[in-house]
Short mmCIF file of C-alpha atoms in Angstrom, two decimals:
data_model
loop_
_atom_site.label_atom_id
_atom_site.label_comp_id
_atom_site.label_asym_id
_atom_site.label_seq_id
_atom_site.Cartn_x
_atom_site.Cartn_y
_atom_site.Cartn_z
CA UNK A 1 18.28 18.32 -25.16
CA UNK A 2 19.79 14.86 -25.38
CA UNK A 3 19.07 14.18 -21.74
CA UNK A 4 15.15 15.44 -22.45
CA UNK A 5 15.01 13.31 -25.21
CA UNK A 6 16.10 9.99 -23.75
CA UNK A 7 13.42 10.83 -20.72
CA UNK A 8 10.78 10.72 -23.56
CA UNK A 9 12.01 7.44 -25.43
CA UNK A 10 11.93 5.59 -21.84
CA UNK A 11 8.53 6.72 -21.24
CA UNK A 12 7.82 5.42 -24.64
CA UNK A 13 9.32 2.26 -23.71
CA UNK A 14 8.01 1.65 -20.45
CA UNK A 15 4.54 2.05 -21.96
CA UNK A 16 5.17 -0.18 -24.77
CA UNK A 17 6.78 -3.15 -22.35
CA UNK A 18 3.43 -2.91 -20.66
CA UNK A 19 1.12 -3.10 -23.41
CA UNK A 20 3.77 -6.04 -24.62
CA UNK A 21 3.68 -7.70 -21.25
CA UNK A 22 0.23 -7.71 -20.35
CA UNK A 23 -0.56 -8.44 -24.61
CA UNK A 24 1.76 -11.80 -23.53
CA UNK A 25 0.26 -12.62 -20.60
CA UNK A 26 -3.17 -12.46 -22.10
CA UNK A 27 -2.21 -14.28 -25.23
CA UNK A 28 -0.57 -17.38 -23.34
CA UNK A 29 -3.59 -17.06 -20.95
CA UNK A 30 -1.79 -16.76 -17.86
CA UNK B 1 28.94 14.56 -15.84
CA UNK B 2 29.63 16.93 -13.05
CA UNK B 3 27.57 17.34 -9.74
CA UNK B 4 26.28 20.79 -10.57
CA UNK B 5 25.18 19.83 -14.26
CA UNK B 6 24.02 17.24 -12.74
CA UNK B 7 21.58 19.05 -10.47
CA UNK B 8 20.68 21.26 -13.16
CA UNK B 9 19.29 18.13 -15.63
CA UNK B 10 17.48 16.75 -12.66
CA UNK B 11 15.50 19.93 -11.90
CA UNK B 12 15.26 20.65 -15.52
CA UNK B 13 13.59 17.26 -15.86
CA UNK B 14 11.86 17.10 -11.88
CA UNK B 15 8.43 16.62 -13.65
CA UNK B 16 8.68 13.96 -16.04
CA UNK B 17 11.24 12.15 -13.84
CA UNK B 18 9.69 12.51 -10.66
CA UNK B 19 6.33 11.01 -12.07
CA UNK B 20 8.14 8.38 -13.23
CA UNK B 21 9.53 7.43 -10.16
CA UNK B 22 5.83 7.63 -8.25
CA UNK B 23 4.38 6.06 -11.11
CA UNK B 24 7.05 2.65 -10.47
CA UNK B 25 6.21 3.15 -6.73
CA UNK B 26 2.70 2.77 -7.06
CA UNK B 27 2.73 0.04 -9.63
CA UNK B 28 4.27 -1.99 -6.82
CA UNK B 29 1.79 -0.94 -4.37
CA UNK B 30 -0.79 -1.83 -6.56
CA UNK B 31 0.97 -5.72 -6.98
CA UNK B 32 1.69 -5.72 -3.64
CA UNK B 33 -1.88 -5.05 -2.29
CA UNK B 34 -3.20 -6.78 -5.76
CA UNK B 35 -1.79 -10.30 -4.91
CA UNK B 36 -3.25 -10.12 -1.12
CA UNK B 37 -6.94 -8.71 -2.31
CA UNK B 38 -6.57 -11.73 -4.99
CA UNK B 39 -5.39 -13.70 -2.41
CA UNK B 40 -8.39 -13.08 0.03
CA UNK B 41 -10.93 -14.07 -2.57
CA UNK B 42 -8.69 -17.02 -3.72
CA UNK B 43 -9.04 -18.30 -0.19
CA UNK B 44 -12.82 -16.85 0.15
CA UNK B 45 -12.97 -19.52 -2.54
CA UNK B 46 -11.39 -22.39 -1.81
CA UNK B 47 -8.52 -22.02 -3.93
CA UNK B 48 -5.13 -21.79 -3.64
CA UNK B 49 -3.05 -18.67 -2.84
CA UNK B 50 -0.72 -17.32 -5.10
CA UNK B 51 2.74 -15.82 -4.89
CA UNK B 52 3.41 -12.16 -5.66
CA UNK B 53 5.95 -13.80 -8.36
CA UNK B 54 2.64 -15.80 -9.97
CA UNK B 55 0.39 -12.79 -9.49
CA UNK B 56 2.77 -10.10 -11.30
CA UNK B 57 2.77 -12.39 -14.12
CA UNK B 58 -0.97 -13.29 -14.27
CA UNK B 59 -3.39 -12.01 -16.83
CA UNK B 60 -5.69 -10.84 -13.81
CA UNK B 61 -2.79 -8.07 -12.58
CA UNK B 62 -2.12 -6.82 -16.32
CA UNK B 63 -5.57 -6.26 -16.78
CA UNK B 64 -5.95 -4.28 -13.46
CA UNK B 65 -2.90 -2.02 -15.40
CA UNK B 66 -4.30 -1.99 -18.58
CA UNK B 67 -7.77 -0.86 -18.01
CA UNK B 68 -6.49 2.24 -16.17
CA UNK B 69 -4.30 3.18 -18.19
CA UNK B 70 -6.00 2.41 -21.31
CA UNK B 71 -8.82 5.31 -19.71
CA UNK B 72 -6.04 8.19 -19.15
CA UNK B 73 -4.21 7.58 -22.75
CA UNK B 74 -8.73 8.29 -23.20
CA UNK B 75 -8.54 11.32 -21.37
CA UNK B 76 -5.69 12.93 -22.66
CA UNK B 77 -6.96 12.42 -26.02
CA UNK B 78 -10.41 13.43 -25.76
CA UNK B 79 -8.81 16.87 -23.59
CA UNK B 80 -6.27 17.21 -26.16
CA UNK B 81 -8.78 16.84 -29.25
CA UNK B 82 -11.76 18.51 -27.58
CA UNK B 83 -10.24 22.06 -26.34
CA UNK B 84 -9.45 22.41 -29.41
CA UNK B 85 -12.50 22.88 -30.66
CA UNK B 86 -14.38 23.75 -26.88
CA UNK B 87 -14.03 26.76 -24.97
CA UNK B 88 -14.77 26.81 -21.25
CA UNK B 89 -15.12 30.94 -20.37
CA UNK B 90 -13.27 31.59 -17.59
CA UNK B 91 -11.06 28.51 -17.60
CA UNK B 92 -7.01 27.91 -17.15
CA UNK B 93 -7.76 24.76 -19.34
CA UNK B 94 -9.22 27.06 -22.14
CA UNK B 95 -8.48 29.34 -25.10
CA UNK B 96 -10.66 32.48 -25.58
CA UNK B 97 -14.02 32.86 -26.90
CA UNK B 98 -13.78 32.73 -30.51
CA UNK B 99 -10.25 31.26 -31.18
CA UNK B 100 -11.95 27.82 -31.37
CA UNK B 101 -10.26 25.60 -33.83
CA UNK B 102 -6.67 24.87 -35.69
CA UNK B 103 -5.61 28.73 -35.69
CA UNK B 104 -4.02 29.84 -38.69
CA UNK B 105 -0.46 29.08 -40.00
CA UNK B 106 1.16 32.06 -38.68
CA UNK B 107 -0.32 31.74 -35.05
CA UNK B 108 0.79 27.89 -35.07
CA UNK B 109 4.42 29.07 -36.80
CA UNK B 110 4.11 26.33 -39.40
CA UNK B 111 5.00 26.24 -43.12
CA UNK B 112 6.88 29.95 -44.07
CA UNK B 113 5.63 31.30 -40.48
CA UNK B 114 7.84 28.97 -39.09
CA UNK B 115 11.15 30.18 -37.17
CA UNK B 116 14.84 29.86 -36.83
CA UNK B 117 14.43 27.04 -33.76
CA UNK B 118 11.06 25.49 -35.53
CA UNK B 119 11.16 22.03 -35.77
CA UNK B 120 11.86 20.79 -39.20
CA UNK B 121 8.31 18.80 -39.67
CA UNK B 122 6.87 22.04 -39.06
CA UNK B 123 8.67 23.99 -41.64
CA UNK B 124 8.21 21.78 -44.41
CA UNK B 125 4.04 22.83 -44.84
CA UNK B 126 3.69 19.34 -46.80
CA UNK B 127 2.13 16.10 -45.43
CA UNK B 128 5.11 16.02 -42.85
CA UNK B 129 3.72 19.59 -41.20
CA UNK B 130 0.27 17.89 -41.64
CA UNK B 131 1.44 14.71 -39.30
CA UNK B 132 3.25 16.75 -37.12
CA UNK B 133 0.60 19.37 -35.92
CA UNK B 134 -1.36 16.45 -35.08
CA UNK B 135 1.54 14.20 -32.83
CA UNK B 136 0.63 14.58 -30.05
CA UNK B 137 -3.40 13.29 -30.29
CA UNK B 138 -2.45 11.09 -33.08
CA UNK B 139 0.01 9.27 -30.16
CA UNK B 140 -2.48 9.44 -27.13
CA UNK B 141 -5.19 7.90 -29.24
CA UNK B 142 -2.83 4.97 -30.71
CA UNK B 143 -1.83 4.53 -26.64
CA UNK B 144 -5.54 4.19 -26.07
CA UNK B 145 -6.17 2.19 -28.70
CA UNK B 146 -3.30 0.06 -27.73
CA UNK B 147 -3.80 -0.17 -23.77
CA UNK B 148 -7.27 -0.67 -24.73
CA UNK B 149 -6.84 -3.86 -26.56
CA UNK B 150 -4.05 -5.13 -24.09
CA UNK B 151 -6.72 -4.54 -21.40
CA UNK B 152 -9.32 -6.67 -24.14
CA UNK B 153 -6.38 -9.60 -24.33
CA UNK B 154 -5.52 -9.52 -20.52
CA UNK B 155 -9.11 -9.00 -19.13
CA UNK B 156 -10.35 -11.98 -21.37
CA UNK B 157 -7.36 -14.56 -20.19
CA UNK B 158 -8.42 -13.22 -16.50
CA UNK B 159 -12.20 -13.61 -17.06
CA UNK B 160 -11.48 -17.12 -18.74
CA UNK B 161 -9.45 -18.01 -15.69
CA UNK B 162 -11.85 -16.91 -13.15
CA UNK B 163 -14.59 -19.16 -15.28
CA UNK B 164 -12.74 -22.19 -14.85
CA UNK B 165 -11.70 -21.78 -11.50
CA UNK B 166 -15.55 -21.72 -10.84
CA UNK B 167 -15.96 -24.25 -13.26
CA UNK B 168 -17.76 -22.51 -16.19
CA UNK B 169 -17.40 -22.65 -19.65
CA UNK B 170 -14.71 -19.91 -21.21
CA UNK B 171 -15.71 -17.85 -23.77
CA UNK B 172 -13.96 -16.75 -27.02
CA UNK B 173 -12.54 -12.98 -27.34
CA UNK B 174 -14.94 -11.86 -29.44
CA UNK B 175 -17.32 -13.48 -26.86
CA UNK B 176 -15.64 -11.36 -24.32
CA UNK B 177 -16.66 -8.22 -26.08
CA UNK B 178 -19.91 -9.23 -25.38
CA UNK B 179 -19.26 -10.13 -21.51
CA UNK B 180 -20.43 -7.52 -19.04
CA UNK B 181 -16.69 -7.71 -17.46
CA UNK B 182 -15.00 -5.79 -19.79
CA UNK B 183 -17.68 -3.02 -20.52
CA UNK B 184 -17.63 -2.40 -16.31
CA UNK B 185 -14.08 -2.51 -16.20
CA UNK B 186 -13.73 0.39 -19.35
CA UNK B 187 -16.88 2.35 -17.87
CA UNK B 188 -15.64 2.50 -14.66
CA UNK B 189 -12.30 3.88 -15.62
CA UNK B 190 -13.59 6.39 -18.31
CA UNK B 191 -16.25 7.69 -16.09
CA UNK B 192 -13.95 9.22 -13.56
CA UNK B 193 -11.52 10.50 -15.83
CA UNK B 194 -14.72 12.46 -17.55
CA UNK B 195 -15.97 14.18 -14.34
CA UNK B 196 -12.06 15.05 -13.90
CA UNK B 197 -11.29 16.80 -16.76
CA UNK B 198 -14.85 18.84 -16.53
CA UNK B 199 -14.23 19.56 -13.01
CA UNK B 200 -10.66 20.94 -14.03
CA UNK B 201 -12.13 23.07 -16.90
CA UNK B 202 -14.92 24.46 -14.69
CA UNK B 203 -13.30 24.43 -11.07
CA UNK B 204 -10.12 26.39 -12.52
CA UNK B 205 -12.47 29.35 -13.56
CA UNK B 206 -13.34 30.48 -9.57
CA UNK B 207 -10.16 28.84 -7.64
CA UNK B 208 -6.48 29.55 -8.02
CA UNK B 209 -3.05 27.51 -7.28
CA UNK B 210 -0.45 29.91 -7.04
CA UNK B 211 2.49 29.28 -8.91
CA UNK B 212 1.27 26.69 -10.84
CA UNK B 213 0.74 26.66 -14.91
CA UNK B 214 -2.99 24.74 -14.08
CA UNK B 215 -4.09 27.35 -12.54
CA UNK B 216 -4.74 31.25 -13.66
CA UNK B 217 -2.55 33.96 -11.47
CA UNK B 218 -4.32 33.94 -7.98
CA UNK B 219 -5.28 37.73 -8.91
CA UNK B 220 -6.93 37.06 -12.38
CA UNK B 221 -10.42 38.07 -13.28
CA UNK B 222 -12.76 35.02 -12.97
CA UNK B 223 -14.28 35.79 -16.67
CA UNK B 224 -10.42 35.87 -17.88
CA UNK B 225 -9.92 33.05 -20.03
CA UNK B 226 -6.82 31.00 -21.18
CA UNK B 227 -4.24 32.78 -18.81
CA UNK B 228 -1.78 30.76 -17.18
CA UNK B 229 0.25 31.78 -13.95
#
């Protein structure tokens, strides 16, 4: 299950990068 | 890792992983044909082109992302949360008539129902069991709330940056609540995703997919509820 499991934290992480990027680029008003 | 396991952890995993490769695939088709539709109106005008480098990292690109996803982290909430409590009759999407609500501890295997490959959150039956059987909604609705409010951030530096660029005032972010712009952009998205899910509650009752777990078997009864095939 460790393959399944690392599938689910990189969803998780993709998601969060966007919310970070697009948080950033609002933020700095690009 | 051998070729063979290999095979076997890519077809084990061909759903999550081949969604995330369309899902990367798309998000550059949406910068590639985002920068030349921003483009056109740039030049439409008067204004300066921009790069695909300068639009990928422009507040107008993350808000296109963030307002659609912001709606499906909405959907799958609001599907997870409602069919809970709403039964279509007839429907793939549905339980039966009369099992409406949380079920009872031994249906759900929490607590002392819970068996020898239960995970541990569910065996416990205190506030961890209590968390746990709600996980799953309890993360789609902070990813809403989250992708929402990036969408907020990133549609206000966009709407701000168009303003200038036609030389208005900007307005604050609590100003932006109040802008017409961000209620179109979150209607817009949450309106299709409603007539979606209805349409897969109610369309699921008369029409079949064979072979796939959306769908009831092709043979089932079109009053059978909650069967998957």
């Amino acid at each position: 299950m460790n393959g399944v499991r690392a599938i689910f934290v990189a969803y998780l992480v993709v998601i969060a990068i966007g919310i970070a990027y697009a948080l950033l680029l609002g933020v700095t008003g690009r | 890792m051998s070729a063979p396991r290999r095979h076997g952890f890519l077809r084990a995993n061909a759903l999550s992983l081949g969604f995330g490769v369309l899902f990367l695939v798309t998000l550059v088709g949406q910068a590639l044909s985002g920068v030349s539709d921003f483009n056109s109106q740039q030049i439409a005008e008067g204004l300066e082109p921009v790069s695909l480098l300068a639009y990928v990292t422009s507040s107008s690109f993350a808000v296109d992302v963030m307002e659609n996803w912001q709606s499906e982290y909405l959907q799958f909430l609001l599907y997870i949360v409602a069919t809970v409590w709403l039964i279509q009759r007839g429907s793939a999407e549905s339980k039966e008539p009369g099992e409406e609500g949380t079920e009872s501890d031994e249906q759900q295997k929490v607590g002392r129902h819970a068996e020898e490959e239960s995970p541990t959150w569910a065996r416990t039956g205190d506030w961890r069991t209590a968390l746990y059987s709600r996980s799953l909604g309890l993360l789609m609705g902070a990813l809403f709330l989250l992708t929402w409010g990036a969408s907020a951030v990133a549609g206000w530096a966009a709407f701000n940056s168009e303003q200038l660029g036609q030389r208005q005032d900007p307005v604050s972010f609590v100003g932006y609540f109040g802008e017409a712009d961000f209620w179109n952009r979150s209607f817009q998205n949450w309106q299709s995703e409603m007539l979606a899910v209805g349409s897969m509650a109610i369309f699921s009752v008369y029409l079949r997919q064979r072979g796939s777990p959306e769908s009831k078997p092709v043979g089932a009864a079109h009053a059978d509820t909650g069967e998957t095939g």
